[in-house]
């Protein structure tokens, strides 16, 4: 499988900026690495209409009904959407998400045919207390418990140390590989048919000048990128195209 770079634009970019970015990106994109984008949900159609795969940054655990303000994974799939990022640390921090209440969202998204990028990661305090691996293990078990619809195509894990997100501090390639290797061992035990091939992305201040050494690690299959995905030039560089 090709390496995969996923841009999480968070709540950034207006319609004009999205259009200009996509034009600039597509003009130079070779396809050497896969490139997926999750813009603000209101502009997702612009990405759906481009050659890139389109994602949302959250979705409901329900497919329809009286859930004011929610985004239906079924509707998104019908529109041509491809993936959903679930469990991002900002969702966990500001919107009361946790691995237990993410479990049904993951199930619904998988049932509806979306690819789920499930984010896990520790805070600096947890790392300093030596809790990183046990915390990641809990996040994986709780979020992925009973996910019978998961396959190698529709489940992706993103390891995102919270202390590295938007801070400019990146986990060293060896720090990241240690956790990715651990995640790989859990996935292999949990999903014997495909866990050894499940894509595991690294996220946390990935930039053009550190991406290659991260991607050179055995169990790093790509990146989930915030800040550096906002400039077409930088995201092209992350995709190996500059
Ligand atoms: C993210 O928000 O998922 C992220 C990794 O952000 P950044 O690349 O800016 O650290």
Short mmCIF file of C-alpha atoms and ligand atoms in Angstrom, two decimals:
data_model
loop_
_atom_site.label_atom_id
_atom_site.label_comp_id
_atom_site.label_asym_id
_atom_site.label_seq_id
_atom_site.Cartn_x
_atom_site.Cartn_y
_atom_site.Cartn_z
CA UNK A 1 0.00 0.00 0.00
CA UNK A 2 1.14 3.54 -0.73
CA UNK A 3 1.97 5.88 2.13
CA UNK A 4 -1.06 8.00 3.03
CA UNK A 5 -1.05 11.70 3.97
CA UNK A 6 -4.28 13.03 5.48
CA UNK A 7 -4.83 16.77 5.89
CA UNK A 8 -7.05 17.81 8.78
CA UNK A 9 -7.98 21.42 8.08
CA UNK A 10 -9.95 21.73 11.33
CA UNK A 11 -12.14 24.88 11.28
CA UNK A 12 -9.99 26.72 8.74
CA UNK A 13 -10.36 28.01 5.16
CA UNK A 14 -13.30 29.69 3.49
CA UNK A 15 -14.73 28.51 0.16
CA UNK A 16 -12.43 30.65 -1.99
CA UNK A 17 -9.37 29.43 -0.08
CA UNK A 18 -10.47 25.79 -0.42
CA UNK A 19 -10.95 26.17 -4.18
CA UNK A 20 -7.61 27.92 -4.71
CA UNK A 21 -5.79 25.34 -2.60
CA UNK A 22 -7.31 22.38 -4.44
CA UNK A 23 -6.45 23.87 -7.84
CA UNK A 24 -2.85 24.50 -6.79
CA UNK A 25 -2.51 21.07 -5.20
CA UNK A 26 -4.03 19.05 -8.02
CA UNK A 27 -1.87 20.82 -10.62
CA UNK A 28 1.30 19.34 -9.08
CA UNK A 29 0.10 16.17 -7.38
CA UNK A 30 1.64 13.00 -8.83
CA UNK A 31 -0.16 10.37 -6.76
CA UNK A 32 3.13 9.00 -5.40
CA UNK A 33 1.56 9.06 -1.95
CA UNK A 34 -2.18 9.03 -1.32
CA UNK A 35 -3.60 12.42 -0.30
CA UNK A 36 -6.86 12.78 1.58
CA UNK A 37 -8.39 16.00 2.98
CA UNK A 38 -10.90 16.70 5.73
CA UNK A 39 -12.01 20.33 5.29
CA UNK A 40 -14.68 22.06 7.34
CA UNK A 41 -17.79 19.95 6.77
CA UNK A 42 -19.58 22.85 5.08
CA UNK A 43 -17.04 22.79 2.23
CA UNK A 44 -16.65 19.05 1.89
CA UNK A 45 -18.33 19.00 -1.52
CA UNK A 46 -15.40 20.95 -2.95
CA UNK A 47 -13.06 18.11 -1.97
CA UNK A 48 -15.54 15.45 -3.12
CA UNK A 49 -15.49 17.12 -6.55
CA UNK A 50 -11.68 16.99 -6.67
CA UNK A 51 -9.45 13.95 -7.30
CA UNK A 52 -8.71 13.75 -3.54
CA UNK A 53 -10.65 11.63 -1.10
CA UNK A 54 -12.85 13.71 1.18
CA UNK A 55 -13.39 13.34 4.89
CA UNK A 56 -15.18 14.87 7.83
CA UNK A 57 -13.71 15.50 11.27
CA UNK A 58 -16.57 14.01 13.29
CA UNK A 59 -19.92 12.35 12.68
CA UNK A 60 -22.98 11.23 14.58
CA UNK A 61 -23.40 7.75 15.97
CA UNK A 62 -26.91 7.91 14.42
CA UNK A 63 -27.75 7.82 10.74
CA UNK A 64 -30.87 10.05 10.79
CA UNK A 65 -33.49 11.53 13.08
CA UNK A 66 -33.93 14.23 15.68
CA UNK A 67 -30.29 15.01 16.43
CA UNK A 68 -30.02 18.74 15.86
CA UNK A 69 -26.67 19.89 14.57
CA UNK A 70 -25.21 16.45 13.93
CA UNK A 71 -23.62 15.14 10.72
CA UNK A 72 -25.04 11.87 9.44
CA UNK A 73 -22.40 9.39 8.26
CA UNK A 74 -25.01 7.92 5.89
CA UNK A 75 -25.64 11.28 4.22
CA UNK A 76 -21.93 11.93 3.95
CA UNK A 77 -21.38 8.57 2.28
CA UNK A 78 -24.27 9.23 -0.13
CA UNK A 79 -22.66 12.55 -1.09
CA UNK A 80 -19.48 10.75 -2.14
CA UNK A 81 -17.54 11.14 1.12
CA UNK A 82 -14.85 8.63 1.96
CA UNK A 83 -13.60 8.88 5.51
CA UNK A 84 -14.17 10.29 8.99
CA UNK A 85 -11.63 11.25 11.64
CA UNK A 86 -12.89 10.07 15.03
CA UNK A 87 -11.39 10.63 18.46
CA UNK A 88 -9.12 13.55 17.60
CA UNK A 89 -7.65 14.93 20.82
CA UNK A 90 -9.44 18.26 20.29
CA UNK A 91 -12.76 16.38 20.22
CA UNK A 92 -11.74 14.49 23.36
CA UNK A 93 -10.63 17.71 25.08
CA UNK A 94 -13.44 20.12 24.13
CA UNK A 95 -16.44 17.92 23.26
CA UNK A 96 -16.48 15.24 25.97
CA UNK A 97 -15.52 12.45 23.64
CA UNK A 98 -13.78 9.43 25.08
CA UNK A 99 -12.93 5.98 23.83
CA UNK A 100 -16.13 4.50 25.24
CA UNK A 101 -18.54 6.96 23.65
CA UNK A 102 -16.53 6.87 20.43
CA UNK A 103 -17.12 3.14 20.09
CA UNK A 104 -20.69 3.48 18.72
CA UNK A 105 -19.64 6.29 16.37
CA UNK A 106 -16.96 4.04 14.95
CA UNK A 107 -19.50 1.20 14.51
CA UNK A 108 -22.01 3.39 12.73
CA UNK A 109 -19.42 4.93 10.43
CA UNK A 110 -18.06 1.48 9.50
CA UNK A 111 -21.60 0.15 8.97
CA UNK A 112 -22.33 3.03 6.63
CA UNK A 113 -19.29 2.24 4.50
CA UNK A 114 -16.97 5.04 5.62
CA UNK A 115 -13.30 4.57 6.40
CA UNK A 116 -12.58 5.51 10.01
CA UNK A 117 -9.35 7.14 11.10
CA UNK A 118 -9.39 6.50 14.84
CA UNK A 119 -7.03 8.78 16.80
CA UNK A 120 -5.25 7.76 19.98
CA UNK A 121 -2.49 9.42 21.96
CA UNK A 122 -1.21 10.47 25.34
CA UNK A 123 -0.75 13.85 27.01
CA UNK A 124 2.68 14.98 28.18
CA UNK A 125 1.72 14.30 31.79
CA UNK A 126 0.69 10.75 30.91
CA UNK A 127 3.95 10.20 29.03
CA UNK A 128 5.99 11.54 31.94
CA UNK A 129 4.15 9.18 34.28
CA UNK A 130 5.07 6.23 32.08
CA UNK A 131 1.44 5.63 31.13
CA UNK A 132 1.76 5.95 27.35
CA UNK A 133 1.46 2.32 26.33
CA UNK A 134 -1.23 1.32 28.82
CA UNK A 135 -3.30 4.36 27.86
CA UNK A 136 -2.99 3.64 24.14
CA UNK A 137 -3.95 0.03 24.81
CA UNK A 138 -7.11 1.15 26.66
CA UNK A 139 -8.01 3.62 23.91
CA UNK A 140 -7.67 0.90 21.29
CA UNK A 141 -9.59 -1.73 23.23
CA UNK A 142 -12.46 0.59 24.16
CA UNK A 143 -12.83 2.22 20.76
CA UNK A 144 -12.39 -0.95 18.74
CA UNK A 145 -14.24 -3.43 20.92
CA UNK A 146 -16.78 -5.45 18.86
CA UNK A 147 -16.02 -3.70 15.57
CA UNK A 148 -16.94 -6.67 13.43
CA UNK A 149 -17.20 -4.54 10.26
CA UNK A 150 -13.58 -3.42 10.44
CA UNK A 151 -11.32 -4.39 7.52
CA UNK A 152 -7.89 -3.48 6.31
CA UNK A 153 -9.46 -0.90 3.98
CA UNK A 154 -11.87 0.80 6.33
CA UNK A 155 -9.95 1.08 9.58
CA UNK A 156 -6.92 3.31 10.05
CA UNK A 157 -5.30 4.24 13.35
CA UNK A 158 -3.63 7.61 13.92
CA UNK A 159 -1.14 7.86 16.76
CA UNK A 160 -1.14 11.49 17.80
CA UNK A 161 0.75 12.34 20.97
CA UNK A 162 -1.28 15.27 22.34
CA UNK A 163 1.90 17.13 23.33
CA UNK A 164 3.02 17.16 19.68
CA UNK A 165 -0.19 18.50 18.10
CA UNK A 166 0.16 22.06 16.90
CA UNK A 167 3.11 22.64 19.26
CA UNK A 168 6.01 22.28 16.83
CA UNK A 169 7.30 19.41 19.00
CA UNK A 170 7.45 16.16 17.07
CA UNK A 171 7.93 12.73 18.56
CA UNK A 172 11.34 11.50 17.43
CA UNK A 173 11.15 8.77 14.79
CA UNK A 174 12.18 6.23 17.42
CA UNK A 175 9.61 7.45 19.97
CA UNK A 176 6.92 7.24 17.32
CA UNK A 177 8.04 3.82 16.07
CA UNK A 178 8.00 2.44 19.61
CA UNK A 179 4.31 3.31 19.96
CA UNK A 180 3.43 2.34 16.38
CA UNK A 181 5.05 -1.07 16.91
CA UNK A 182 3.02 -1.48 20.08
CA UNK A 183 -0.20 -0.47 18.27
CA UNK A 184 0.67 -2.96 15.53
CA UNK A 185 0.97 -5.77 18.09
CA UNK A 186 -2.44 -4.95 19.55
CA UNK A 187 -4.08 -4.73 16.12
CA UNK A 188 -2.55 -8.03 15.08
CA UNK A 189 -3.94 -9.73 18.17
CA UNK A 190 -7.33 -8.05 17.84
CA UNK A 191 -7.78 -8.50 14.09
CA UNK A 192 -5.74 -11.58 13.15
CA UNK A 193 -6.88 -11.44 9.50
CA UNK A 194 -5.57 -7.96 8.75
CA UNK A 195 -4.09 -6.23 11.82
CA UNK A 196 -0.55 -6.71 10.52
CA UNK A 197 -1.45 -4.57 7.46
CA UNK A 198 -3.66 -1.92 9.06
CA UNK A 199 -2.41 1.54 8.28
CA UNK A 200 -1.06 3.41 11.29
CA UNK A 201 -0.54 7.13 10.71
CA UNK A 202 1.60 9.42 12.84
CA UNK A 203 0.29 12.89 13.70
CA UNK A 204 1.90 15.74 15.63
CA UNK A 205 3.79 18.58 13.95
CA UNK A 206 4.62 16.60 10.82
CA UNK A 207 6.41 18.98 8.43
CA UNK A 208 8.30 18.73 5.16
CA UNK A 209 11.60 18.65 7.04
CA UNK A 210 10.76 15.73 9.33
CA UNK A 211 8.35 13.67 7.23
CA UNK A 212 10.87 11.44 5.48
CA UNK A 213 12.55 10.18 8.65
CA UNK A 214 9.15 9.48 10.20
CA UNK A 215 7.92 7.62 7.11
CA UNK A 216 11.13 5.58 7.06
CA UNK A 217 10.03 3.81 10.26
CA UNK A 218 8.75 0.29 9.84
CA UNK A 219 5.26 0.80 11.26
CA UNK A 220 4.59 4.38 10.15
CA UNK A 221 2.33 4.17 7.12
CA UNK A 222 1.65 7.85 6.66
CA UNK A 223 0.72 11.04 8.48
CA UNK A 224 -2.30 12.88 9.86
CA UNK A 225 -1.39 16.51 9.45
CA UNK A 226 -2.91 19.73 10.77
CA UNK A 227 -0.83 22.91 10.34
CA UNK A 228 1.39 21.76 7.47
CA UNK A 229 -1.62 20.61 5.43
CA UNK A 230 -2.98 24.16 5.23
CA UNK A 231 -0.52 25.30 2.57
CA UNK A 232 -0.77 23.45 -0.74
CA UNK A 233 3.01 23.70 -1.19
CA UNK A 234 3.77 22.08 2.16
CA UNK A 235 1.19 19.34 1.70
CA UNK A 236 2.62 18.61 -1.74
CA UNK A 237 6.04 18.29 -0.12
CA UNK A 238 4.60 15.86 2.44
CA UNK A 239 3.20 13.88 -0.48
CA UNK A 240 6.69 13.71 -2.01
CA UNK A 241 5.83 16.14 -4.79
CA UNK A 242 8.03 19.22 -4.21
C1 LIG B 1 -3.68 17.28 14.13
O1 LIG B 1 -4.39 18.19 14.51
O2 LIG B 1 -4.16 16.15 13.91
C2 LIG B 1 -2.26 17.55 13.97
C3 LIG B 1 -1.46 16.53 13.87
O3 LIG B 1 -1.90 18.86 13.95
P1 LIG B 1 -0.43 19.43 13.63
O4 LIG B 1 0.07 18.73 12.41
O5 LIG B 1 -0.61 20.89 13.42
O6 LIG B 1 0.42 19.12 14.84
#
